Coordinates of C-alpha atoms and ligand atoms in Angstrom, one line a residue:
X384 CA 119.9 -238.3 50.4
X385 CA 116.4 -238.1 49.2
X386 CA 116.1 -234.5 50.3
X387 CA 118.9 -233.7 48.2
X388 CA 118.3 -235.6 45.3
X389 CA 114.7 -234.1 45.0
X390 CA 116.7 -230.6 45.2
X391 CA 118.8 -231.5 42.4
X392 CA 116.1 -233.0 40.1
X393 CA 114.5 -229.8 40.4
X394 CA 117.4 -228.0 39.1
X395 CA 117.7 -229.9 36.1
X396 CA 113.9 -229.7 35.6
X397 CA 114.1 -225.9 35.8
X398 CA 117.5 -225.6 33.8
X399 CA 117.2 -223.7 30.8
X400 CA 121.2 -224.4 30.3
X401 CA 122.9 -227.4 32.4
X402 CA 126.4 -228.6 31.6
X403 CA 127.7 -232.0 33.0
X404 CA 131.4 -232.6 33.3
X405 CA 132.7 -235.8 33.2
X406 CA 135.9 -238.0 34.6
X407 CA 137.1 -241.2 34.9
X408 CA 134.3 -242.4 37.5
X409 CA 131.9 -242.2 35.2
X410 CA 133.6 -245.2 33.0
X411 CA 134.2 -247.0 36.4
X412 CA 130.6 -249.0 36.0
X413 CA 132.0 -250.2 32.8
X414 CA 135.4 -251.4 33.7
X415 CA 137.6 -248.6 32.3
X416 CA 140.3 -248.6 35.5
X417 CA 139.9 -244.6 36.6
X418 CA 142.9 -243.1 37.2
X419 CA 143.8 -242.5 40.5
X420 CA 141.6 -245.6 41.4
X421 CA 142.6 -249.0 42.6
X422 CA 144.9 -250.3 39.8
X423 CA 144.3 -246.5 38.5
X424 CA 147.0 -245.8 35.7
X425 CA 148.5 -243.1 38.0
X426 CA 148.6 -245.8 40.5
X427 CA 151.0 -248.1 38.7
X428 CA 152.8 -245.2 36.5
X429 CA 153.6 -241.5 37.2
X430 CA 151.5 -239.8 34.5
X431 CA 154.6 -237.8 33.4
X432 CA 156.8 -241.2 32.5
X433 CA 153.8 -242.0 29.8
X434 CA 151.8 -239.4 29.0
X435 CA 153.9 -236.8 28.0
X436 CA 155.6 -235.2 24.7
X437 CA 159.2 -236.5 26.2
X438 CA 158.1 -239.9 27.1
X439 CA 156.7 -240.4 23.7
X440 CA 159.8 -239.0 22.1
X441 CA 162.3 -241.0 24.5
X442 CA 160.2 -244.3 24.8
X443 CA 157.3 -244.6 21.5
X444 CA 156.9 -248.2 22.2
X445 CA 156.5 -248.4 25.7
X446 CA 153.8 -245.4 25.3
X447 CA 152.0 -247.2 22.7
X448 CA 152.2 -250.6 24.8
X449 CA 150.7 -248.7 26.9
X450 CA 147.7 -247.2 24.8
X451 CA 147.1 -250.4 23.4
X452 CA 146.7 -252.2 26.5
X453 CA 143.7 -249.0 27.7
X454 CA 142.5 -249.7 23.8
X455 CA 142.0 -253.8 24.4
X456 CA 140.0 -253.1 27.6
X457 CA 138.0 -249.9 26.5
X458 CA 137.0 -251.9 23.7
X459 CA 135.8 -254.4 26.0
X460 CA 133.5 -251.9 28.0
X461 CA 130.1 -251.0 27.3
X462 CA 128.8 -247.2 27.8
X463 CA 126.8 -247.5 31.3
X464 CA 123.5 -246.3 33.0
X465 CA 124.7 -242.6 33.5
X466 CA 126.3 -242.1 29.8
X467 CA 122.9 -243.2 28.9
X468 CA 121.3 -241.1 30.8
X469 CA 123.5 -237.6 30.0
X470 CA 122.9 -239.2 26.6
X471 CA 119.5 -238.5 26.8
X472 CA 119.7 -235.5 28.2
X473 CA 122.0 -234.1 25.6
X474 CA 118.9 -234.1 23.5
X475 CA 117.5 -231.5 24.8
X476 CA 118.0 -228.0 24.0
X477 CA 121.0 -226.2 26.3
X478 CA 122.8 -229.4 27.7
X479 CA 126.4 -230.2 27.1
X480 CA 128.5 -232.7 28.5
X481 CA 132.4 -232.1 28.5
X482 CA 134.5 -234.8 29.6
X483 CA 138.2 -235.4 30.4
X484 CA 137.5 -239.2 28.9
X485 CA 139.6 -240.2 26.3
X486 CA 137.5 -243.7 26.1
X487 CA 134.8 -242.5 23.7
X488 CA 131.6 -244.3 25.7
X489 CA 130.0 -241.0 26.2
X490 CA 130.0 -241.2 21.8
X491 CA 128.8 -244.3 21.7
X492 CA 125.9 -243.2 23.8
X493 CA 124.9 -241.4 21.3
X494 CA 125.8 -238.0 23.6
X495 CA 125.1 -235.0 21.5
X496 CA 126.9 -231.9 22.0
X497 CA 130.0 -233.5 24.1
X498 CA 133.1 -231.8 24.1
X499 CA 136.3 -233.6 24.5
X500 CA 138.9 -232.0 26.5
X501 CA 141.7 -234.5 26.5
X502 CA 140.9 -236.1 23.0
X503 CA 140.3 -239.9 22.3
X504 CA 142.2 -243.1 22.2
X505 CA 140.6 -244.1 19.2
X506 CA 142.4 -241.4 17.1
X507 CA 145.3 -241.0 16.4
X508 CA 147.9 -238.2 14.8
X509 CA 151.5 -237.3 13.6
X510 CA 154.0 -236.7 16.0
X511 CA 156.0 -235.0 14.0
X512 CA 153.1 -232.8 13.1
X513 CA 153.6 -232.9 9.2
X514 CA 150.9 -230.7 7.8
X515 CA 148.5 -233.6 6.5
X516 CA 149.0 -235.9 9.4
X517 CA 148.2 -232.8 11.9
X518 CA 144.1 -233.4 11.8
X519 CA 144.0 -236.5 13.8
X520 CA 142.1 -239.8 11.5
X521 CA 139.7 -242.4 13.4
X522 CA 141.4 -245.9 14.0
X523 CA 139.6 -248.6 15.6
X524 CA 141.4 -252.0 15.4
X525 CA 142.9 -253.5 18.2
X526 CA 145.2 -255.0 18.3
X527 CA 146.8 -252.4 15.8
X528 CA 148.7 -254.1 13.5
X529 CA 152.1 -252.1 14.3
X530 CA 153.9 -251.7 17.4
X531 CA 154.5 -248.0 16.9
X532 CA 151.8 -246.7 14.1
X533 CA 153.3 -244.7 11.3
X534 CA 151.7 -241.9 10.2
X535 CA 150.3 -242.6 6.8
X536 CA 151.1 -239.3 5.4
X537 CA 155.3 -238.8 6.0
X538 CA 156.1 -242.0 7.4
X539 CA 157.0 -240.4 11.2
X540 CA 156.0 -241.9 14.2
X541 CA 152.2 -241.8 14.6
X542 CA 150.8 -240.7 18.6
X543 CA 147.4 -241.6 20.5
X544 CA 145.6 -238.0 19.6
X545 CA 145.5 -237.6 23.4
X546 CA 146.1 -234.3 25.5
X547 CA 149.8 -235.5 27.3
X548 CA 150.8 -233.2 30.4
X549 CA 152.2 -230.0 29.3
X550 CA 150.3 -229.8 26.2
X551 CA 147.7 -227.2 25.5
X552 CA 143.9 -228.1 24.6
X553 CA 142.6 -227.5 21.6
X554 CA 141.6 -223.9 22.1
X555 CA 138.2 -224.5 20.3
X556 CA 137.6 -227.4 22.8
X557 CA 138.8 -225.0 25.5
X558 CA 136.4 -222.5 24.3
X559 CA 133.3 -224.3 23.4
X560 CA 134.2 -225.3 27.6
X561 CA 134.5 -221.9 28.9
X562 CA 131.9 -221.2 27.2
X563 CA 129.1 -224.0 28.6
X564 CA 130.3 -223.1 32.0
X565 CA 127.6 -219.8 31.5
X566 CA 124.9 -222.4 32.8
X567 CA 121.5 -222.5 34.9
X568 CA 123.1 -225.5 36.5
X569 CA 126.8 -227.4 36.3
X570 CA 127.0 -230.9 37.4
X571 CA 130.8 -232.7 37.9
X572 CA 130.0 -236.1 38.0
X573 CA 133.4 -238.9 38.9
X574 CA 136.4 -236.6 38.7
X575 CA 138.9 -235.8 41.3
X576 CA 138.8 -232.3 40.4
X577 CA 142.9 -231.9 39.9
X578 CA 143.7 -232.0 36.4
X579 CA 143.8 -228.2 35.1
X580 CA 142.3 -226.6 33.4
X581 CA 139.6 -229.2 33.5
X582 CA 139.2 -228.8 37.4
X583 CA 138.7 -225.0 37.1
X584 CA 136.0 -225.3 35.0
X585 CA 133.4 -225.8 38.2
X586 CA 134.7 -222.5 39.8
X587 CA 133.9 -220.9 36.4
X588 CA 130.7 -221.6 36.4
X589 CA 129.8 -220.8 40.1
X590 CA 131.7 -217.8 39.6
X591 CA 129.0 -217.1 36.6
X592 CA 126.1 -217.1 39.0
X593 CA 125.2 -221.5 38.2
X594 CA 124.2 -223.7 40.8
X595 CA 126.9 -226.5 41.3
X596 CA 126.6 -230.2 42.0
X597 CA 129.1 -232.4 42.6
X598 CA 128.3 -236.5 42.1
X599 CA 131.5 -238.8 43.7
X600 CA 132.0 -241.5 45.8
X601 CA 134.5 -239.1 47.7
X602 CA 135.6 -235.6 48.5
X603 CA 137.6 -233.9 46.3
X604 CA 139.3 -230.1 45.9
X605 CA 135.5 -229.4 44.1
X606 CA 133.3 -230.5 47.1
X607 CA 133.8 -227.5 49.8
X608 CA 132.9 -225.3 46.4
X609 CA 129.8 -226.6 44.9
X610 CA 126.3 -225.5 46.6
X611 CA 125.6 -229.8 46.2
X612 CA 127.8 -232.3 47.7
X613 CA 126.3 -236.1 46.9
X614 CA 128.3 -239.1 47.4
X615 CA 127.5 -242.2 45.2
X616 CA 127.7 -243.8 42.7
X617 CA 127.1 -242.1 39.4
X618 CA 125.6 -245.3 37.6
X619 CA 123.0 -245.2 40.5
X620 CA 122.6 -241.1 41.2
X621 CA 122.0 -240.2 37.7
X622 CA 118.8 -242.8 36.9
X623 CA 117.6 -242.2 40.3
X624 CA 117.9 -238.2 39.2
X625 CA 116.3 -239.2 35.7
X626 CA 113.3 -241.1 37.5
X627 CA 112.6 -237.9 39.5
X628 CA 112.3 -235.2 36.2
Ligands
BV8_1343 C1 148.0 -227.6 30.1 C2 144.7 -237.7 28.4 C3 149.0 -225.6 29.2 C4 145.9 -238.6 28.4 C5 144.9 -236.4 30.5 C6 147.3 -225.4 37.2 C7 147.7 -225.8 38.5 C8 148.5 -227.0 38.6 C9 148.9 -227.7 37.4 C10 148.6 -227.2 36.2 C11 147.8 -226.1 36.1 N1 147.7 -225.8 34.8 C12 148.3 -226.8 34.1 C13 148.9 -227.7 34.9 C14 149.6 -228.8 34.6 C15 148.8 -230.1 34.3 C16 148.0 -230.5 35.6 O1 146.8 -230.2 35.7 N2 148.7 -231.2 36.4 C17 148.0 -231.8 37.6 C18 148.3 -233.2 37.7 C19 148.3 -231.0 38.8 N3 147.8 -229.8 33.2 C20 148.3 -230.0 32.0 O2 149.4 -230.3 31.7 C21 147.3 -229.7 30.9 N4 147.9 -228.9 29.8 O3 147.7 -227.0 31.1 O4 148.7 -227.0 29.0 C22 150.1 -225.6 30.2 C23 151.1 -226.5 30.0 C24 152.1 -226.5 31.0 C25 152.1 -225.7 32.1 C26 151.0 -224.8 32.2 C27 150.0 -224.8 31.3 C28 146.9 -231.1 30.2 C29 146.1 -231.9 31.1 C30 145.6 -233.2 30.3 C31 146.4 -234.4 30.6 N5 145.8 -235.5 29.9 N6 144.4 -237.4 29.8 C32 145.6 -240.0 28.8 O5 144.4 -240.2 29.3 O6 146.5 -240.8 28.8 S1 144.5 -236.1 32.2 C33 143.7 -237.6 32.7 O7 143.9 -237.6 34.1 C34 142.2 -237.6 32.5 O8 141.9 -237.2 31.2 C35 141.7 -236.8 33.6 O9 141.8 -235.4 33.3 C36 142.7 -237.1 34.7 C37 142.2 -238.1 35.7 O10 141.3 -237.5 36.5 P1 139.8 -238.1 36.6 O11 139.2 -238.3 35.3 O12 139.1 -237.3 37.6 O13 140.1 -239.6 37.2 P2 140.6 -240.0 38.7 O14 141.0 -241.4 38.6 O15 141.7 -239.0 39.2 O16 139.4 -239.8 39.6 C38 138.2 -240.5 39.5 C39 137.2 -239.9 40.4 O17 136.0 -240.6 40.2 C40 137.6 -240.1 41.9 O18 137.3 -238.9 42.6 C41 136.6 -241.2 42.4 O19 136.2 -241.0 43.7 C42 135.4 -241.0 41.5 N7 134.7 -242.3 41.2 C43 135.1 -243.5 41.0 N8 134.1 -244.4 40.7 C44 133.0 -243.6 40.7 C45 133.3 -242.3 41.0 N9 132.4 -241.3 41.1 C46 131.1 -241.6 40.9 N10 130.7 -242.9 40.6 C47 131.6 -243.9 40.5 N11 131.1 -245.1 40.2

């Protein structure tokens, strides 16, 4: 482990441009539940029977039960030793950080430069996508006083301003993406690597000549493809990492 971790710190040292992606694992030090986790959200729910368009249409309630019970605990959390560290390291010249997080630690951080593929749970939007409500508006309290937000433009339902399975990104998120994945050196740090096109964003990057690291307590679909495999935890790897630059 030391071996490699010296590698690694000499990559970022000598990284003109480094992008880290980030997944649920990364949270995991701070008591967000990951996904596929124990008592993962996936665990207790198929993804597609809450966050998706038709579920939200069929079932607004129990969808919004449901995002106000991940807003209560998220806004229990604290961000943790590796958002502060990418935090830090966004401040230098040529780092981004894109994460599938819809928690928002890796903003209050202070990460500069982060791009948000899958949105945040602390905005919200219009369902029916009347044109003012479209842009999604900041909304922090929990609890929310309604059951089912309104949307304070045309009245319609209001939704978490979340990416739901079978939705497209926001193609300037997707781009601003594609485009950090032309990098010295890409790091995915706690992601299972199987949400597209999130988990194609590694292969992107090798396939543009950057060294690849992966940082997870386990194998995933990304391992056998980055030139780095390190298993831990990423609240430890990434200030050990830090301590070696
Ligand atoms: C789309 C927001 C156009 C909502 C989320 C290609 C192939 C196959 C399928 C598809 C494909 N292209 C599109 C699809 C369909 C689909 C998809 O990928 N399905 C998967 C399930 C197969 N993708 C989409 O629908 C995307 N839209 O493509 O639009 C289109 C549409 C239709 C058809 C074609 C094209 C939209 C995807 C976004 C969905 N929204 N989140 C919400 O949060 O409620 S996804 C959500 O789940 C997260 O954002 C994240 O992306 C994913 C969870 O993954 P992780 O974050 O990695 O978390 P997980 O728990 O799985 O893993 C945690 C990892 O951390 C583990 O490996 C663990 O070992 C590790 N770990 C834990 N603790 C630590 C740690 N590591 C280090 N340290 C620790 N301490």
């Amino acid at each position: 482990m030391e071996r490699l971790l010296q590698t690694l710190a000499a990559r970022i040292r000598g990284a003109r441009r480094l992008t880290a992606m980030t997944g649920a694992g990364i949270s995991a030090a701070s008591g967000v539940p990951t996904f596929r986790g124990p008592g993962g959200m996936w665990r207790t729910h198929r993804a597609e029977d809450l966050a998706t368009p038709d579920a939200f249409a069929s079932a607004p309630a129990l969808v919004w039960e449901r995002y106000a019970s991940r807003r209560e605990k998220v806004a229990s959390c604290r961000p943790n030793a590796a958002h502060d560290v990418l935090a830090r390291w966004s401040t230098r010249e040529g780092v981004v950080v894109v994460t599938q997080n819809v928690d928002d630690l890796h903003v209050r951080a202070g990460t500069r430069d982060l791009v948000r593929l899958h949105g945040s749970l602390w905005e919200l939007a219009c369902f029916g996508r009347c044109t003012a409500g479209a842009q999604p508006w900041r909304d922090e309290r929990v609890p929310l006083p309604d059951a089912i937000p309104r949307c304070p433009h045309c009245g319609g339902h209001a939704r978490p301003a979340v990416v739901w399975f079978g939705e497209s990104l926001d193609p300037a998120d997707v781009s601003r993406a594609l485009e950090a994945t032309a990098c010295d050196l890409f790091l995915t740090i706690g992601t299972s690597a199987v949400v597209y096109p999130a988990a194609g964003l590694v292969r992107e990057a090798r396939s543009r000549g950057a060294f690849t690291a992966e940082i997870n307590l386990e194998e995933t679909p990304a391992s056998s493809l980055v030139d780095l495999d390190i298993r831990g935890h990423a609240e430890e790897i990434l200030p050990t990492l830090d301590a070696l630059l």
